[in-house]
Short mmCIF file of C-alpha atoms in Angstrom, two decimals:
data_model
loop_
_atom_site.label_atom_id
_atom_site.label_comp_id
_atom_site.label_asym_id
_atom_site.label_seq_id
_atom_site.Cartn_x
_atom_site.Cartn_y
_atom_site.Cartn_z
CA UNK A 284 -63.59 -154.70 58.57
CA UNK A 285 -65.67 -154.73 55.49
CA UNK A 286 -63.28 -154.22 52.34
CA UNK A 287 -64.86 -155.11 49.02
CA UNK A 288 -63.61 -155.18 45.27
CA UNK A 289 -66.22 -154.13 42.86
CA UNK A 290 -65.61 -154.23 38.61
CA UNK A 291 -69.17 -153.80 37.00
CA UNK A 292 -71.16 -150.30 37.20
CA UNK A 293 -74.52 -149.93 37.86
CA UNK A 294 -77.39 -149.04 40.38
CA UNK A 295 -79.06 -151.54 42.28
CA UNK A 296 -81.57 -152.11 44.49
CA UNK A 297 -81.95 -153.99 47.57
CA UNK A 298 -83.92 -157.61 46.48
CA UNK A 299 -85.06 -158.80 49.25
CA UNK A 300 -87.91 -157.07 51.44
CA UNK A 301 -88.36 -158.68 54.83
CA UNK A 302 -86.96 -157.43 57.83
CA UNK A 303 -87.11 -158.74 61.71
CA UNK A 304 -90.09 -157.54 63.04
CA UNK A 305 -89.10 -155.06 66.24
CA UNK A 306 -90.94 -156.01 69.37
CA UNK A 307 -92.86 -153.28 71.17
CA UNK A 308 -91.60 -152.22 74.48
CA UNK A 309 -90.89 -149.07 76.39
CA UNK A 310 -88.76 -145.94 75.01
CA UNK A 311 -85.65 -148.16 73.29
CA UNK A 312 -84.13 -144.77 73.35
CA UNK A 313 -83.53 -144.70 77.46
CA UNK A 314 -82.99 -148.35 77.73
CA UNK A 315 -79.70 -148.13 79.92
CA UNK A 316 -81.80 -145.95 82.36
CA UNK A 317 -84.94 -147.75 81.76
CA UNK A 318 -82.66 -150.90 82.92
CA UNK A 319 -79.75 -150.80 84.37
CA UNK A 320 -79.78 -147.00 86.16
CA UNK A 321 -80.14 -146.57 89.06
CA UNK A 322 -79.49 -150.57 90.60
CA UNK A 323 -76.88 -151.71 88.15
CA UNK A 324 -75.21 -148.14 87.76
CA UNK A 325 -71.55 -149.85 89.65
CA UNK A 326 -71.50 -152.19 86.73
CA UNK A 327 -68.88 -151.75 83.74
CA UNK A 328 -68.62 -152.13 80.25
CA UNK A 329 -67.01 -155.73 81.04
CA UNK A 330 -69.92 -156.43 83.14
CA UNK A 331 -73.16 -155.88 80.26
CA UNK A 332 -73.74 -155.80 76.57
CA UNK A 333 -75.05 -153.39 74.34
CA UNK A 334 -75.93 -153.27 70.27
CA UNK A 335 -73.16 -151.95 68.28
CA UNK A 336 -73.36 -150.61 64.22
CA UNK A 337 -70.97 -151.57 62.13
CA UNK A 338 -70.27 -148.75 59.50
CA UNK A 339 -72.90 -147.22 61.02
CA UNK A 340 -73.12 -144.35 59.02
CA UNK A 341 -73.92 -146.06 55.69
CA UNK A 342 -77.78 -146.17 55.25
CA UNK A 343 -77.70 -143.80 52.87
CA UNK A 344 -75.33 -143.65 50.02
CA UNK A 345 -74.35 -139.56 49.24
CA UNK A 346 -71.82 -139.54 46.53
CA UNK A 347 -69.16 -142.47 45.42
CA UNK A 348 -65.30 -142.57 44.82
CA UNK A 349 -62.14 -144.75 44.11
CA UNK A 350 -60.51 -145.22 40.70
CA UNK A 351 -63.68 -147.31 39.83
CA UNK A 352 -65.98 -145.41 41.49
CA UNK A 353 -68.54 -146.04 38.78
CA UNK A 354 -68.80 -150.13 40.26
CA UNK A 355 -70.32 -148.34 43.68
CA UNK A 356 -73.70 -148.45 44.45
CA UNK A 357 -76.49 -149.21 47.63
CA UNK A 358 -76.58 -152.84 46.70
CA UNK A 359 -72.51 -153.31 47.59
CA UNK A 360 -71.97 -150.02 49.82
CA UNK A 361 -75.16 -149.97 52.19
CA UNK A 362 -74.95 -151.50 55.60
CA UNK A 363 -77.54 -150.30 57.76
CA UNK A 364 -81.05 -148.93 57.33
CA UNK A 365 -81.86 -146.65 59.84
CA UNK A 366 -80.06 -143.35 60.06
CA UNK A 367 -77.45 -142.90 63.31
CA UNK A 368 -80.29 -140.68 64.84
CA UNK A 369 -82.31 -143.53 64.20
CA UNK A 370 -80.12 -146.12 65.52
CA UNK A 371 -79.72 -144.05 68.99
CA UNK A 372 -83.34 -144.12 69.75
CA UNK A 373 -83.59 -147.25 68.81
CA UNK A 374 -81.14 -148.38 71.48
CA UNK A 375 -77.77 -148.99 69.77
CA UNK A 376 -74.56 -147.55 71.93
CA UNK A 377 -71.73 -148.33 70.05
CA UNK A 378 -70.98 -147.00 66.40
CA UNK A 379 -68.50 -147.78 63.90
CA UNK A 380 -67.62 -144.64 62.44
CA UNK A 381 -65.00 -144.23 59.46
CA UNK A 382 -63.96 -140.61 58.54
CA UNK A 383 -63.42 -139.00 54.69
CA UNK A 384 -63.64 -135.67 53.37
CA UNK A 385 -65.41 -135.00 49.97
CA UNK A 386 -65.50 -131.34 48.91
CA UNK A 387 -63.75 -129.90 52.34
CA UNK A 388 -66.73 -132.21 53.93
CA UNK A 389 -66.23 -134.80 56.63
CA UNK A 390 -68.75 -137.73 55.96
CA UNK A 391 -68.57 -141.00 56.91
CA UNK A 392 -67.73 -143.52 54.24
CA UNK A 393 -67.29 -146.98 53.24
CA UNK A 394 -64.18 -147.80 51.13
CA UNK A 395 -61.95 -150.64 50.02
CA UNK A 396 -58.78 -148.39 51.43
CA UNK A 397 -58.18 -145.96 54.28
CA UNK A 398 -57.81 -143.05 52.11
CA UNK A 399 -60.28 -142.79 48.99
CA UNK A 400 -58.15 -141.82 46.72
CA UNK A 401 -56.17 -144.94 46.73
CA UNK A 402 -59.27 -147.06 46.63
CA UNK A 403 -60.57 -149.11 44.06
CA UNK A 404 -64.61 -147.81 44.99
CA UNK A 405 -65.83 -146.66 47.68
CA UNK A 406 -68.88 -144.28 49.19
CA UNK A 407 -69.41 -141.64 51.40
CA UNK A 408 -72.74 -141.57 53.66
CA UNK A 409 -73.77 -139.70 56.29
CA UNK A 410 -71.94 -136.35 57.02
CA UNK A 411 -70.23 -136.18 60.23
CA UNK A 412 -70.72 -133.16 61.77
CA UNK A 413 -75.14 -133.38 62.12
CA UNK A 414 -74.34 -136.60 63.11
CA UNK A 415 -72.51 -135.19 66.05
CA UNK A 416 -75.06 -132.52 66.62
CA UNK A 417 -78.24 -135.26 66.69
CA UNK A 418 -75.20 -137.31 69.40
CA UNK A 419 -75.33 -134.38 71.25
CA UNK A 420 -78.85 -133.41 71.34
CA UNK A 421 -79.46 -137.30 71.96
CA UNK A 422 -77.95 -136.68 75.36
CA UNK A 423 -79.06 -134.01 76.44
CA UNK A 424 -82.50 -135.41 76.26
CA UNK A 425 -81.80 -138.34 77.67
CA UNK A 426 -78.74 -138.04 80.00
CA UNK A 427 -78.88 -141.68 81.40
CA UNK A 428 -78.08 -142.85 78.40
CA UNK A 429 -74.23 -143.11 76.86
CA UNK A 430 -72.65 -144.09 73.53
CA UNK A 431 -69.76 -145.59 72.09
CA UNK A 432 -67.91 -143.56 68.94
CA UNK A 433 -65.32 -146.18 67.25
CA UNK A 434 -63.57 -143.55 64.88
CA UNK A 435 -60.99 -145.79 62.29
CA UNK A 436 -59.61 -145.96 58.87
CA UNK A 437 -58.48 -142.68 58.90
CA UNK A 438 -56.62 -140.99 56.03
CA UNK A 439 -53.94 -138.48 57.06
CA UNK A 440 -53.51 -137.15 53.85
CA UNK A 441 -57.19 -135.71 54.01
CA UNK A 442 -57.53 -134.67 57.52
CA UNK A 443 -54.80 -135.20 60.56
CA UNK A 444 -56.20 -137.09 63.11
CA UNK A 445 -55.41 -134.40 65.88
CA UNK A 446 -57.51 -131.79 63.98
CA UNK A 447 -60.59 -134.54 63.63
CA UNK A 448 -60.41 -135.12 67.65
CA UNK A 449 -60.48 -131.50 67.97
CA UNK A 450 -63.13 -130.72 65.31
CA UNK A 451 -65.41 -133.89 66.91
CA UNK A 452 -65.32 -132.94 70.72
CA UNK A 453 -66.43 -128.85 69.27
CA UNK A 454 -69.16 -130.58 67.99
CA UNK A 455 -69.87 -132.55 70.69
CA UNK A 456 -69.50 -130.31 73.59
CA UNK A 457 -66.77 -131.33 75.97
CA UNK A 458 -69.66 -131.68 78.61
CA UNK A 459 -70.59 -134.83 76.80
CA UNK A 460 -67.06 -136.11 76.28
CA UNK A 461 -66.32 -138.67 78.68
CA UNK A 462 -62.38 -138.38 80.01
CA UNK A 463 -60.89 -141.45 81.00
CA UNK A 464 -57.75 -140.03 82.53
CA UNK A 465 -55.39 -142.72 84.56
CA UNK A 466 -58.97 -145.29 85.06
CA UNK A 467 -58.71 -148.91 83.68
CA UNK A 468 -61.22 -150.36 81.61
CA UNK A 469 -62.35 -152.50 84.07
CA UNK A 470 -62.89 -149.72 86.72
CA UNK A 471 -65.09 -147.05 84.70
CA UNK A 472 -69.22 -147.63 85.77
CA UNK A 473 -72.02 -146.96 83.91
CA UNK A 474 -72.99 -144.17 86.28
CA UNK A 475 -69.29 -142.24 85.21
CA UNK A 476 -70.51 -143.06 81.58
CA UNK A 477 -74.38 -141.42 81.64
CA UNK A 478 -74.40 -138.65 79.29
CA UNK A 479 -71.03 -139.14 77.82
CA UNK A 480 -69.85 -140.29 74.19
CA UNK A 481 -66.39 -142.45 74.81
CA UNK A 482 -64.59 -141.58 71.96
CA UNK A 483 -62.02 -144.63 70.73
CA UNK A 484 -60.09 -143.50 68.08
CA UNK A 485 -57.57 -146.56 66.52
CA UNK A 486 -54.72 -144.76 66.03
CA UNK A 487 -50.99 -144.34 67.11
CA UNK A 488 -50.94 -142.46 70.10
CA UNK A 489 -51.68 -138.33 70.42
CA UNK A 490 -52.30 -136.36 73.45
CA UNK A 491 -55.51 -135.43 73.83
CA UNK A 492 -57.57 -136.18 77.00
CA UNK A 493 -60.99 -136.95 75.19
CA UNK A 494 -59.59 -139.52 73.17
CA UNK A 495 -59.06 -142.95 74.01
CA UNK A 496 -56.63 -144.58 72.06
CA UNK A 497 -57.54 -147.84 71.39
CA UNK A 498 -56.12 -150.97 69.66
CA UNK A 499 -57.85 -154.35 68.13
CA UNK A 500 -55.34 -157.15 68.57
CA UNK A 501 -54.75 -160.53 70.18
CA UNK A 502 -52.70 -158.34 73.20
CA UNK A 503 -52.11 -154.28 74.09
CA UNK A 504 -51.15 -152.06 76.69
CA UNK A 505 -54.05 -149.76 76.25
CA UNK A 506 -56.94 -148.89 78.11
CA UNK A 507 -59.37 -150.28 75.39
CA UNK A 508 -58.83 -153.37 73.51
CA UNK A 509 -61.57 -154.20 70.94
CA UNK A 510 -61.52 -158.64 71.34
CA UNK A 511 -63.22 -159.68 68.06
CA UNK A 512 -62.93 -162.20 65.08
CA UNK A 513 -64.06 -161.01 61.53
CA UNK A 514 -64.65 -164.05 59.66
CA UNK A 515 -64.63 -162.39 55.96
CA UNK A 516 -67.21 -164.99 54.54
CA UNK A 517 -70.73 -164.55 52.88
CA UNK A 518 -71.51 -168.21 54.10
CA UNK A 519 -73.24 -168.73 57.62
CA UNK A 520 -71.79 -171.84 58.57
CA UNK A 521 -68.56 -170.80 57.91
CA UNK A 522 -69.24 -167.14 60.17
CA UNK A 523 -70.40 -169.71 63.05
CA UNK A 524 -67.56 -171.48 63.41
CA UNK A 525 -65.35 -168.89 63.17
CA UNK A 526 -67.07 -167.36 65.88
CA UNK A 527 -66.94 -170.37 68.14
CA UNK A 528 -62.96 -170.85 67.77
CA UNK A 529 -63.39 -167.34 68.60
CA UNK A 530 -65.43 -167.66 72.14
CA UNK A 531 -63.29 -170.92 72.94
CA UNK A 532 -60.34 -169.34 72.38
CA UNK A 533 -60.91 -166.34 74.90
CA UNK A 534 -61.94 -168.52 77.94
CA UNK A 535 -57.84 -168.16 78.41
CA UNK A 536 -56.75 -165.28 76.51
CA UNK A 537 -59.08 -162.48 77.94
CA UNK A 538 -56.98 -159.44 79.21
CA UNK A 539 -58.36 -156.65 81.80
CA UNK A 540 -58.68 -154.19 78.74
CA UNK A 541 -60.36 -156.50 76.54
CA UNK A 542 -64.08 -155.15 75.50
CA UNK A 543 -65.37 -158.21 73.87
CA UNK A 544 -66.85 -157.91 70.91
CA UNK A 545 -69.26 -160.60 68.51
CA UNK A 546 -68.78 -159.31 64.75
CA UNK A 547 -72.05 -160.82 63.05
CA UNK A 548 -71.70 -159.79 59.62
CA UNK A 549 -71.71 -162.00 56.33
CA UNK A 550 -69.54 -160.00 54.07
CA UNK A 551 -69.90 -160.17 50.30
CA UNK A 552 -67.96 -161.90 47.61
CA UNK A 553 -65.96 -160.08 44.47
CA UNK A 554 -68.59 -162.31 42.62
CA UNK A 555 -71.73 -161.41 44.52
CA UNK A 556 -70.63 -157.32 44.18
CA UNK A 557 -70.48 -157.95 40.50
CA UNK A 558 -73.45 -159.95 40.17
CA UNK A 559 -75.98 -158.53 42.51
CA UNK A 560 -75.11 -155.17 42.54
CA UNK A 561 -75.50 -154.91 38.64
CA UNK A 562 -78.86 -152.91 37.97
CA UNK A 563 -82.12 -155.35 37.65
CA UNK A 564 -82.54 -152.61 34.39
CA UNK A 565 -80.25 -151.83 31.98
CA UNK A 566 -78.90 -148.77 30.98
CA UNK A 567 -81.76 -149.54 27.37
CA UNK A 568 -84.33 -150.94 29.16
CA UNK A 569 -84.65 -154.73 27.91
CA UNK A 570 -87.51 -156.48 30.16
CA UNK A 571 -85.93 -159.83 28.63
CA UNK A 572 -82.63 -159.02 29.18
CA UNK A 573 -82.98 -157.90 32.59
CA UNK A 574 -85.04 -160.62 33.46
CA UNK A 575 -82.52 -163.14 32.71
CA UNK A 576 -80.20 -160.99 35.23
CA UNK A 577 -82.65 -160.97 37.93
CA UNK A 578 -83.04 -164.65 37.38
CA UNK A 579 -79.79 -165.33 37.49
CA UNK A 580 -79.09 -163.71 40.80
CA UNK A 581 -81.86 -165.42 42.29
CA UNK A 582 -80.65 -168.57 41.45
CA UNK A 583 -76.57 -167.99 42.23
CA UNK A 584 -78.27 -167.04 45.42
CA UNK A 585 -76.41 -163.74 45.33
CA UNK A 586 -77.12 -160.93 48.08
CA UNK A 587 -76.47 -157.38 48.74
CA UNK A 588 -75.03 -156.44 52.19
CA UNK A 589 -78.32 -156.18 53.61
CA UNK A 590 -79.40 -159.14 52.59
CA UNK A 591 -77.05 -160.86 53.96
CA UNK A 592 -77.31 -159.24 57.31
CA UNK A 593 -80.96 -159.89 57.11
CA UNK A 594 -80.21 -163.40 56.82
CA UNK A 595 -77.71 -163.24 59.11
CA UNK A 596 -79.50 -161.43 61.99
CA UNK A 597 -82.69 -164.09 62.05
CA UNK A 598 -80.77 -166.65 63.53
CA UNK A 599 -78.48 -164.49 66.09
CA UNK A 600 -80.26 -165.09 68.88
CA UNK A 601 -80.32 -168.80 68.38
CA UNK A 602 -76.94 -169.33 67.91
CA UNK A 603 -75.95 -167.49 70.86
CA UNK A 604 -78.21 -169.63 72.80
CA UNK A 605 -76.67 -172.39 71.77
CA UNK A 606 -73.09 -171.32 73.08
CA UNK A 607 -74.88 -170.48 76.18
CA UNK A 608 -76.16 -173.79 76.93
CA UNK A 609 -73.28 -175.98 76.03
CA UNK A 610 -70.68 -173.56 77.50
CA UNK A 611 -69.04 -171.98 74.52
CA UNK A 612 -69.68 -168.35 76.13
CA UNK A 613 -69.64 -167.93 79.85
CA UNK A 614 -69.18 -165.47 82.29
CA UNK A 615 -65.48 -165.02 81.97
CA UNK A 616 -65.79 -164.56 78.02
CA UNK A 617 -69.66 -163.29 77.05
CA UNK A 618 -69.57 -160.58 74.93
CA UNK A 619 -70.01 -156.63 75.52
CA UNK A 620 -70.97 -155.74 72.00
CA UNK A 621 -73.73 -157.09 69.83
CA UNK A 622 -71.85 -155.56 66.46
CA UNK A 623 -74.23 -155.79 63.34
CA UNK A 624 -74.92 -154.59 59.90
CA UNK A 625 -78.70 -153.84 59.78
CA UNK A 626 -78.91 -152.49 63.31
CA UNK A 627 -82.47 -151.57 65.34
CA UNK A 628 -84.55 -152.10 68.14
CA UNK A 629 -84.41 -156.47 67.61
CA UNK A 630 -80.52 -156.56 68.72
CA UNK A 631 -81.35 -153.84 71.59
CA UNK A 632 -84.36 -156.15 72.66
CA UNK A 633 -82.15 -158.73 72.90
CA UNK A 634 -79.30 -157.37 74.38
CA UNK A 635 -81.93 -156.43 77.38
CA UNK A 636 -82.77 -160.15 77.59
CA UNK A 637 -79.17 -160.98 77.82
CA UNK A 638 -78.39 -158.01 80.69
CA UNK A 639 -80.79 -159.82 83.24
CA UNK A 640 -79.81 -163.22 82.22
CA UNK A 641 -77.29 -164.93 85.01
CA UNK A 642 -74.30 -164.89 82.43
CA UNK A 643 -74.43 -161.06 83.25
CA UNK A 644 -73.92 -160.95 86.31
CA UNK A 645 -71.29 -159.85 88.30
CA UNK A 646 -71.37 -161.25 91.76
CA UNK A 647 -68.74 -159.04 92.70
CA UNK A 648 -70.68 -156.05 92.18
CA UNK A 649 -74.39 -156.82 91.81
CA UNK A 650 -76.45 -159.08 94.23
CA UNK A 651 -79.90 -160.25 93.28
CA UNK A 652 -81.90 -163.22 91.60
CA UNK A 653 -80.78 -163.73 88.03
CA UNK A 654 -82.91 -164.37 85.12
CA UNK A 655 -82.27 -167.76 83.31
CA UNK A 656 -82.42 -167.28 79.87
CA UNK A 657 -85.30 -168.70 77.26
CA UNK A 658 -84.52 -171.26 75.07
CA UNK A 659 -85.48 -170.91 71.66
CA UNK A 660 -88.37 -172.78 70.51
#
């Protein structure tokens, strides 16, 4: 879920520079249509994966709050680099989105608690409502395509969650609202989907038939049941094996309503936030003295969020090889969602690979030859 405690102020910058190179290929942007539409257009959301964001609205950082708002800055807020217009193009259909108001404002924000005002820091990033425009333009230039809007961590005493339903399907147009009604997860086909945002809002239950209510727990009676482990750690090793208790867990616990989802994220420590994200320059500049900081995070090995996801994302595709091939994911427990900080066209690239690979598919639905997947070199 991404909480973090921060105690020193300062401005920081992201240290490390290299990112996964993107491979070129065909308009990421109409991917779904490009591979799946019209052939695999019976197929579900059980049946494929796509790239999810998580806090997908922090790649920029617009204003900062909590009681300590003063310890918030890129280096321990920032989890994605490209902006959610950016990250639709580039393929990714599912998007963690986390509501706040600043100044009568909806934006999307990344905090330590639900409501901002009770957290320790926090920050606000993109605002909401272009976000839902550039959603709904997205669509309407490329209607194949359809996205997945994960609204949680709402604060009541800011905005009721009935009036932010309301206020998000204005935005989007209820044309582009996809209505569930009385279907099962397990029953609704990319074809019903093309064009549509499925709006999942984790909440107690409210009438409203653009909203899906969904829950993120071992077991529900909802329609939509996020299946995922967050491992809370900042070491690798530690992120993998959580992750394959995880997958060996759910070859007996998967439910109908499950959507399974692979949370790849490395998550900071209260040490790294205070280390890291302390400014490389002081508030006097003192080359010495700022050296010896900058040396000292190099060597403590410390990393902003992105960092981390950086590191985290190069070996992604590996790992989940490895499950492949010695049966820690099969076809009864693969995941649906690719969910990543850093997000962009690698982890749609890949989540194309994985779509015509034979874990994907469904006999039940789709005949044809399957792709075997590559193994890494």
């Amino acid at each position: 879920m991404g909480i973090f405690l921060f105690f020193n102020t300062a401005n920081a910058q992201n240290s490390v520079k290299t990112v996964l190179p993107d491979v070129n290929s065909n308009d990421l942007s109409r991917w779904i249509g490009n591979e799946l539409l019209p052939e695999k257009g019976q197929l579900t959301l059980k049946d494929i994966v796509i790239p999810g964001s998580h806090d997908a609205g922090m790649s920029v950082l617009t204003a900062t709050g909590g009681s300590q708002k003063g310890t918030i800055n890129k280096c321990n807020t920032l989890t994605q680099s490209l902006s959610i217009e950016k990250q639709m193009k580039a393929g990714i259909r599912m998007f963690d989105l986390r509501p706040g108001v600043l100044k009568d404002t909806l934006y999307l924000k990344h905090s330590s608690s639900d409501c901002m005002e009770d957290a320790i820091g926090g920050g606000y990033g993109e605002k909401l409502l272009p976000v839902l425009a550039a959603s709904k333009n997205f669509l309407q230039q490329n209607p194949s395509e359809f996205l997945i809007f994960s609204f949680s961590h709402f604060c009541p005493k800011e905005i009721a969650v009935e009036t932010l339903a309301k206020k998000v399907i204005a935005a989007l147009g209820k044309e582009h609202v996809f209505v569930a009604g009385n279907k099962k997860l397990e029953d609704i086909t990319i074809n019903e989907l093309s064009g549509k945002v499925l709006l999942a809002f984790e909440s107690p239950k409210f009438s409203d038939p653009g909203i899906v209510i969904n829950s993120m727990t071992e077991r529900s009676d909802l329609m939509l049941n996020f299946k995922r482990a967050y491992a809370a750690t900042n070491n690798l090793n530690k992120l993998i094996l959580t992750e394959t208790v995880f997958f060996t867990g759910l070859k007996t616990q998967l439910n109908p309503n499950d959507l399974v989802r692979l949370d790849w994220q490395l998550t900071q420590s209260a040490k790294e936030a205070a280390m890291v994200c302390n400014a490389f320059e002081s508030d006097q500049p003192n080359p010495l003295f700022d050296g010896a900081l900058l040396l000292t995070n190099v060597l403590s090995r410390h990393k902003s969020i992105i960092s981390h996801a950086r590191s985290a994302n190069k070996v992604l595709k590996k790992q989940i090889t490895k499950w492949l091939e010695d049966g820690t994911i099969n076809q009864q427990n693969k995941p649906n969602i690719l969910y990543v900080d850093d997000a962009g066209e690698w982890v749609t690239q890949y989540c194309i690979e994985l779509n015509k690979s034979s874990v994907y598919i469904n006999n039940k639905r789709l005949t044809g030859n399957t792709v075997p997947l590559k193994k890494e070199p």
